[in-house]
mmCIF file with all atom_site columns, C-alpha atoms in Angstrom:
data_model
loop_
_atom_site.group_PDB
_atom_site.id
_atom_site.type_symbol
_atom_site.label_atom_id
_atom_site.label_alt_id
_atom_site.label_comp_id
_atom_site.label_asym_id
_atom_site.label_entity_id
_atom_site.label_seq_id
_atom_site.pdbx_PDB_ins_code
_atom_site.Cartn_x
_atom_site.Cartn_y
_atom_site.Cartn_z
_atom_site.occupancy
_atom_site.B_iso_or_equiv
_atom_site.pdbx_formal_charge
_atom_site.auth_seq_id
_atom_site.auth_comp_id
_atom_site.auth_asym_id
_atom_site.auth_atom_id
_atom_site.pdbx_PDB_model_num
ATOM 1   C CA . GLN Z 1 1   ? -10.298 -59.365 -1.669  1.00 94.00 ? 794 GLN Z CA 1
ATOM 2   C CA . VAL Z 1 2   ? -8.731  -60.569 -4.149  1.00 96.00 ? 795 VAL Z CA 1
ATOM 3   C CA . GLN Z 1 3   ? -8.109  -58.309 -7.021  1.00 97.00 ? 796 GLN Z CA 1
ATOM 4   C CA . VAL Z 1 4   ? -7.155  -60.598 -10.616 1.00 98.00 ? 797 VAL Z CA 1
ATOM 5   C CA . VAL Z 1 5   ? -6.909  -57.287 -13.246 1.00 98.00 ? 798 VAL Z CA 1
ATOM 6   C CA . GLU Z 1 6   ? -6.030  -57.581 -16.836 1.00 98.00 ? 799 GLU Z CA 1
ATOM 7   C CA . SER Z 1 7   ? -4.314  -54.922 -19.387 1.00 98.00 ? 800 SER Z CA 1
ATOM 8   C CA . GLY Z 1 8   ? -2.726  -54.549 -22.482 1.00 98.00 ? 801 GLY Z CA 1
ATOM 9   C CA . GLY Z 1 9   ? -5.325  -55.466 -24.751 1.00 98.00 ? 802 GLY Z CA 1
ATOM 10  C CA . GLY Z 1 10  ? -6.165  -52.740 -27.934 1.00 98.00 ? 803 GLY Z CA 1
ATOM 11  C CA . LEU Z 1 11  ? -6.310  -53.055 -31.884 1.00 98.00 ? 804 LEU Z CA 1
ATOM 12  C CA . VAL Z 1 12  ? -3.746  -54.130 -33.566 1.00 98.00 ? 805 VAL Z CA 1
ATOM 13  C CA . GLN Z 1 13  ? -2.778  -55.101 -37.465 1.00 98.00 ? 806 GLN Z CA 1
ATOM 14  C CA . ALA Z 1 14  ? -2.817  -59.272 -38.329 1.00 98.00 ? 807 ALA Z CA 1
ATOM 15  C CA . GLY Z 1 15  ? 1.016   -59.863 -38.675 1.00 98.00 ? 808 GLY Z CA 1
ATOM 16  C CA . GLY Z 1 16  ? 1.677   -57.437 -35.075 1.00 98.00 ? 809 GLY Z CA 1
ATOM 17  C CA . SER Z 1 17  ? 2.354   -57.924 -31.143 1.00 98.00 ? 810 SER Z CA 1
ATOM 18  C CA . LEU Z 1 18  ? 0.897   -57.179 -27.837 1.00 98.00 ? 811 LEU Z CA 1
ATOM 19  C CA . ARG Z 1 19  ? 2.083   -57.589 -24.398 1.00 98.00 ? 812 ARG Z CA 1
ATOM 20  C CA . LEU Z 1 20  ? -0.701  -58.445 -21.851 1.00 98.00 ? 813 LEU Z CA 1
ATOM 21  C CA . SER Z 1 21  ? -0.418  -58.413 -18.240 1.00 98.00 ? 814 SER Z CA 1
ATOM 22  C CA . CYS Z 1 22  ? -1.859  -59.639 -15.152 1.00 98.00 ? 815 CYS Z CA 1
ATOM 23  C CA . THR Z 1 23  ? -1.768  -58.826 -11.919 1.00 98.00 ? 816 THR Z CA 1
ATOM 24  C CA . ALA Z 1 24  ? -3.823  -60.041 -8.655  1.00 96.00 ? 817 ALA Z CA 1
ATOM 25  C CA . SER Z 1 25  ? -3.427  -59.248 -5.375  1.00 95.00 ? 818 SER Z CA 1
ATOM 26  C CA . GLY Z 1 26  ? -5.641  -60.475 -2.405  1.00 96.00 ? 819 GLY Z CA 1
ATOM 27  C CA . LEU Z 1 27  ? -4.041  -63.536 -2.684  1.00 95.00 ? 820 LEU Z CA 1
ATOM 28  C CA . THR Z 1 28  ? -0.719  -65.020 -2.053  1.00 95.00 ? 821 THR Z CA 1
ATOM 29  C CA . PHE Z 1 29  ? 1.018   -65.613 -5.983  1.00 95.00 ? 822 PHE Z CA 1
ATOM 30  C CA . ARG Z 1 30  ? 3.067   -67.630 -6.257  1.00 94.00 ? 823 ARG Z CA 1
ATOM 31  C CA . HIS Z 1 31  ? 0.829   -70.568 -4.807  1.00 94.00 ? 824 HIS Z CA 1
ATOM 32  C CA . TYR Z 1 32  ? -1.768  -70.403 -7.576  1.00 95.00 ? 825 TYR Z CA 1
ATOM 33  C CA . ALA Z 1 33  ? -1.810  -71.631 -10.731 1.00 95.00 ? 826 ALA Z CA 1
ATOM 34  C CA . MET Z 1 34  ? -2.381  -68.925 -13.524 1.00 96.00 ? 827 MET Z CA 1
ATOM 35  C CA . GLY Z 1 35  ? -3.770  -69.172 -16.870 1.00 97.00 ? 828 GLY Z CA 1
ATOM 36  C CA . TRP Z 1 36  ? -4.966  -67.197 -19.959 1.00 98.00 ? 829 TRP Z CA 1
ATOM 37  C CA . PHE Z 1 37  ? -8.614  -68.053 -21.810 1.00 98.00 ? 830 PHE Z CA 1
ATOM 38  C CA . ARG Z 1 38  ? -9.902  -66.045 -24.217 1.00 98.00 ? 831 ARG Z CA 1
ATOM 39  C CA . GLN Z 1 39  ? -13.950 -65.342 -25.397 1.00 98.00 ? 832 GLN Z CA 1
ATOM 40  C CA . ALA Z 1 40  ? -14.833 -64.075 -28.250 1.00 96.00 ? 833 ALA Z CA 1
ATOM 41  C CA . PRO Z 1 41  ? -18.341 -63.486 -29.699 1.00 93.00 ? 834 PRO Z CA 1
ATOM 42  C CA . GLY Z 1 42  ? -21.331 -66.517 -29.639 1.00 95.00 ? 835 GLY Z CA 1
ATOM 43  C CA . LYS Z 1 43  ? -18.505 -68.144 -28.739 1.00 96.00 ? 836 LYS Z CA 1
ATOM 44  C CA . GLU Z 1 44  ? -17.647 -69.961 -25.898 1.00 97.00 ? 837 GLU Z CA 1
ATOM 45  C CA . ARG Z 1 45  ? -14.709 -69.093 -22.947 1.00 97.00 ? 838 ARG Z CA 1
ATOM 46  C CA . GLU Z 1 46  ? -11.551 -71.651 -24.723 1.00 97.00 ? 839 GLU Z CA 1
ATOM 47  C CA . GLY Z 1 47  ? -8.089  -71.567 -22.621 1.00 97.00 ? 840 GLY Z CA 1
ATOM 48  C CA . VAL Z 1 48  ? -5.341  -70.626 -24.392 1.00 98.00 ? 841 VAL Z CA 1
ATOM 49  C CA . ALA Z 1 49  ? -2.438  -70.671 -21.477 1.00 97.00 ? 842 ALA Z CA 1
ATOM 50  C CA . SER Z 1 50  ? -2.121  -72.169 -17.830 1.00 96.00 ? 843 SER Z CA 1
ATOM 51  C CA . ILE Z 1 51  ? 1.386   -72.268 -16.065 1.00 95.00 ? 844 ILE Z CA 1
ATOM 52  C CA . SER Z 1 52  ? 2.445   -73.705 -13.020 1.00 92.00 ? 845 SER Z CA 1
ATOM 53  C CA . TRP Z 1 53  ? 2.492   -71.318 -9.322  1.00 89.00 ? 846 TRP Z CA 1
ATOM 54  C CA . SER Z 1 54  ? 6.507   -72.732 -10.169 1.00 82.00 ? 847 SER Z CA 1
ATOM 55  C CA . THR Z 1 55  ? 6.457   -71.527 -13.938 1.00 69.00 ? 848 THR Z CA 1
ATOM 56  C CA . SER Z 1 56  ? 8.373   -74.770 -14.863 1.00 77.00 ? 849 SER Z CA 1
ATOM 57  C CA . ILE Z 1 57  ? 5.414   -76.512 -16.211 1.00 91.00 ? 850 ILE Z CA 1
ATOM 58  C CA . THR Z 1 58  ? 3.350   -74.596 -19.689 1.00 94.00 ? 851 THR Z CA 1
ATOM 59  C CA . TYR Z 1 59  ? 0.683   -74.894 -21.691 1.00 95.00 ? 852 TYR Z CA 1
ATOM 60  C CA . TYR Z 1 60  ? -1.317  -74.444 -24.864 1.00 97.00 ? 853 TYR Z CA 1
ATOM 61  C CA . THR Z 1 61  ? -4.458  -74.886 -26.962 1.00 97.00 ? 854 THR Z CA 1
ATOM 62  C CA . ASP Z 1 62  ? -2.506  -75.860 -30.230 1.00 97.00 ? 855 ASP Z CA 1
ATOM 63  C CA . SER Z 1 63  ? -4.063  -72.182 -32.565 1.00 97.00 ? 856 SER Z CA 1
ATOM 64  C CA . VAL Z 1 64  ? -1.865  -70.472 -30.560 1.00 98.00 ? 857 VAL Z CA 1
ATOM 65  C CA . LYS Z 1 65  ? 1.725   -72.976 -30.408 1.00 98.00 ? 858 LYS Z CA 1
ATOM 66  C CA . GLY Z 1 66  ? 4.482   -71.300 -31.577 1.00 98.00 ? 859 GLY Z CA 1
ATOM 67  C CA . ARG Z 1 67  ? 3.494   -67.143 -31.416 1.00 98.00 ? 860 ARG Z CA 1
ATOM 68  C CA . PHE Z 1 68  ? 1.724   -66.966 -27.575 1.00 98.00 ? 861 PHE Z CA 1
ATOM 69  C CA . THR Z 1 69  ? 4.530   -67.359 -25.294 1.00 98.00 ? 862 THR Z CA 1
ATOM 70  C CA . ILE Z 1 70  ? 3.030   -67.890 -21.012 1.00 97.00 ? 863 ILE Z CA 1
ATOM 71  C CA . SER Z 1 71  ? 4.883   -66.454 -17.395 1.00 96.00 ? 864 SER Z CA 1
ATOM 72  C CA . ARG Z 1 72  ? 4.526   -64.826 -15.026 1.00 96.00 ? 865 ARG Z CA 1
ATOM 73  C CA . ASP Z 1 73  ? 6.980   -62.822 -11.529 1.00 95.00 ? 866 ASP Z CA 1
ATOM 74  C CA . ASN Z 1 74  ? 5.987   -64.224 -9.219  1.00 94.00 ? 867 ASN Z CA 1
ATOM 75  C CA . ALA Z 1 75  ? 7.646   -60.945 -6.936  1.00 95.00 ? 868 ALA Z CA 1
ATOM 76  C CA . LYS Z 1 76  ? 5.440   -58.503 -8.998  1.00 96.00 ? 869 LYS Z CA 1
ATOM 77  C CA . ASN Z 1 77  ? 2.363   -61.440 -8.394  1.00 96.00 ? 870 ASN Z CA 1
ATOM 78  C CA . THR Z 1 78  ? 2.081   -60.436 -12.590 1.00 97.00 ? 871 THR Z CA 1
ATOM 79  C CA . LEU Z 1 79  ? 1.296   -63.082 -15.373 1.00 97.00 ? 872 LEU Z CA 1
ATOM 80  C CA . TYR Z 1 80  ? 2.350   -61.850 -18.360 1.00 98.00 ? 873 TYR Z CA 1
ATOM 81  C CA . LEU Z 1 81  ? 1.438   -63.533 -22.027 1.00 98.00 ? 874 LEU Z CA 1
ATOM 82  C CA . GLN Z 1 82  ? 3.008   -62.437 -25.464 1.00 98.00 ? 875 GLN Z CA 1
ATOM 83  C CA . MET Z 1 83  ? 1.086   -62.974 -28.126 1.00 98.00 ? 876 MET Z CA 1
ATOM 84  C CA . ASN Z 1 84  ? 2.862   -62.494 -31.333 1.00 98.00 ? 877 ASN Z CA 1
ATOM 85  C CA . SER Z 1 85  ? 1.970   -63.127 -35.389 1.00 98.00 ? 878 SER Z CA 1
ATOM 86  C CA . LEU Z 1 86  ? -1.546  -62.277 -34.445 1.00 98.00 ? 879 LEU Z CA 1
ATOM 87  C CA . LYS Z 1 87  ? -4.638  -63.063 -36.389 1.00 98.00 ? 880 LYS Z CA 1
ATOM 88  C CA . SER Z 1 88  ? -7.665  -61.804 -36.986 1.00 97.00 ? 881 SER Z CA 1
ATOM 89  C CA . GLU Z 1 89  ? -9.552  -65.499 -35.731 1.00 97.00 ? 882 GLU Z CA 1
ATOM 90  C CA . ASP Z 1 90  ? -7.634  -64.322 -31.967 1.00 98.00 ? 883 ASP Z CA 1
ATOM 91  C CA . THR Z 1 91  ? -9.375  -61.540 -31.699 1.00 98.00 ? 884 THR Z CA 1
ATOM 92  C CA . ALA Z 1 92  ? -11.917 -61.963 -27.985 1.00 98.00 ? 885 ALA Z CA 1
ATOM 93  C CA . MET Z 1 93  ? -11.582 -60.478 -24.953 1.00 98.00 ? 886 MET Z CA 1
ATOM 94  C CA . TYR Z 1 94  ? -8.719  -62.226 -22.658 1.00 98.00 ? 887 TYR Z CA 1
ATOM 95  C CA . TYR Z 1 95  ? -9.524  -63.150 -18.850 1.00 98.00 ? 888 TYR Z CA 1
ATOM 96  C CA . CYS Z 1 96  ? -7.186  -64.082 -17.100 1.00 98.00 ? 889 CYS Z CA 1
ATOM 97  C CA . ALA Z 1 97  ? -7.394  -66.159 -14.386 1.00 98.00 ? 890 ALA Z CA 1
ATOM 98  C CA . ALA Z 1 98  ? -5.925  -68.160 -11.026 1.00 97.00 ? 891 ALA Z CA 1
ATOM 99  C CA . ALA Z 1 99  ? -6.222  -71.531 -9.438  1.00 96.00 ? 892 ALA Z CA 1
ATOM 100 C CA . SER Z 1 100 ? -5.261  -72.874 -5.863  1.00 94.00 ? 893 SER Z CA 1
ATOM 101 C CA . SER Z 1 101 ? -5.506  -76.210 -6.942  1.00 87.00 ? 894 SER Z CA 1
ATOM 102 C CA . TYR Z 1 102 ? -2.972  -77.593 -10.230 1.00 81.00 ? 895 TYR Z CA 1
ATOM 103 C CA . ARG Z 1 103 ? -4.712  -80.227 -12.563 1.00 80.00 ? 896 ARG Z CA 1
ATOM 104 C CA . THR Z 1 104 ? -3.630  -81.384 -15.299 1.00 79.00 ? 897 THR Z CA 1
ATOM 105 C CA . THR Z 1 105 ? -3.303  -78.810 -17.742 1.00 82.00 ? 898 THR Z CA 1
ATOM 106 C CA . MET Z 1 106 ? -5.704  -76.116 -16.383 1.00 88.00 ? 899 MET Z CA 1
ATOM 107 C CA . MET Z 1 107 ? -7.297  -75.187 -19.675 1.00 89.00 ? 900 MET Z CA 1
ATOM 108 C CA . VAL Z 1 108 ? -10.876 -75.359 -18.128 1.00 93.00 ? 901 VAL Z CA 1
ATOM 109 C CA . PRO Z 1 109 ? -12.377 -72.556 -16.340 1.00 94.00 ? 902 PRO Z CA 1
ATOM 110 C CA . ASP Z 1 110 ? -13.976 -74.849 -13.737 1.00 94.00 ? 903 ASP Z CA 1
ATOM 111 C CA . ASP Z 1 111 ? -10.901 -75.787 -12.218 1.00 93.00 ? 904 ASP Z CA 1
ATOM 112 C CA . TYR Z 1 112 ? -10.354 -71.534 -11.053 1.00 96.00 ? 905 TYR Z CA 1
ATOM 113 C CA . ASN Z 1 113 ? -10.979 -69.851 -8.652  1.00 96.00 ? 906 ASN Z CA 1
ATOM 114 C CA . TYR Z 1 114 ? -10.695 -66.289 -9.495  1.00 98.00 ? 907 TYR Z CA 1
ATOM 115 C CA . TRP Z 1 115 ? -10.958 -64.361 -12.609 1.00 98.00 ? 908 TRP Z CA 1
ATOM 116 C CA . GLY Z 1 116 ? -10.290 -61.100 -14.048 1.00 98.00 ? 909 GLY Z CA 1
ATOM 117 C CA . GLN Z 1 117 ? -13.196 -58.310 -16.402 1.00 97.00 ? 910 GLN Z CA 1
ATOM 118 C CA . GLY Z 1 118 ? -10.941 -58.357 -18.781 1.00 98.00 ? 911 GLY Z CA 1
ATOM 119 C CA . THR Z 1 119 ? -8.897  -56.568 -21.112 1.00 98.00 ? 912 THR Z CA 1
ATOM 120 C CA . GLN Z 1 120 ? -10.422 -56.787 -24.977 1.00 98.00 ? 913 GLN Z CA 1
ATOM 121 C CA . VAL Z 1 121 ? -8.224  -57.753 -28.070 1.00 98.00 ? 914 VAL Z CA 1
ATOM 122 C CA . THR Z 1 122 ? -8.718  -56.649 -32.086 1.00 98.00 ? 915 THR Z CA 1
ATOM 123 C CA . VAL Z 1 123 ? -7.144  -58.293 -34.326 1.00 98.00 ? 916 VAL Z CA 1
ATOM 124 C CA . SER Z 1 124 ? -7.537  -56.514 -37.781 1.00 97.00 ? 917 SER Z CA 1
ATOM 125 C CA . SER Z 1 125 ? -6.829  -58.159 -40.862 1.00 89.00 ? 918 SER Z CA 1
#
């Protein structure tokens, strides 16, 4: 049974930092592309960042480029999202997802097979 679990969310002031973590079990982690998505109330789920299974390819949505960094540790079956210079518009539920096939930028929810339950990030201004 595949389980994807996010952690590390919380309340932070604008300009602050958070690091999200995601652990995946029940699958061969190193064979899966991974992504972070977020969804704010009343908005569609959007791709934030993605990373290939080998860590050689990463993509970011324009609004987080230069502020967020996606990384993974295949030995620990763990995905990370380092978020710096946080803004109020980054407030959302953040989701981790795993994909068995790699397609283009991997920033579309339909590209992914497995999802976590999400971790809330709230940035106060």
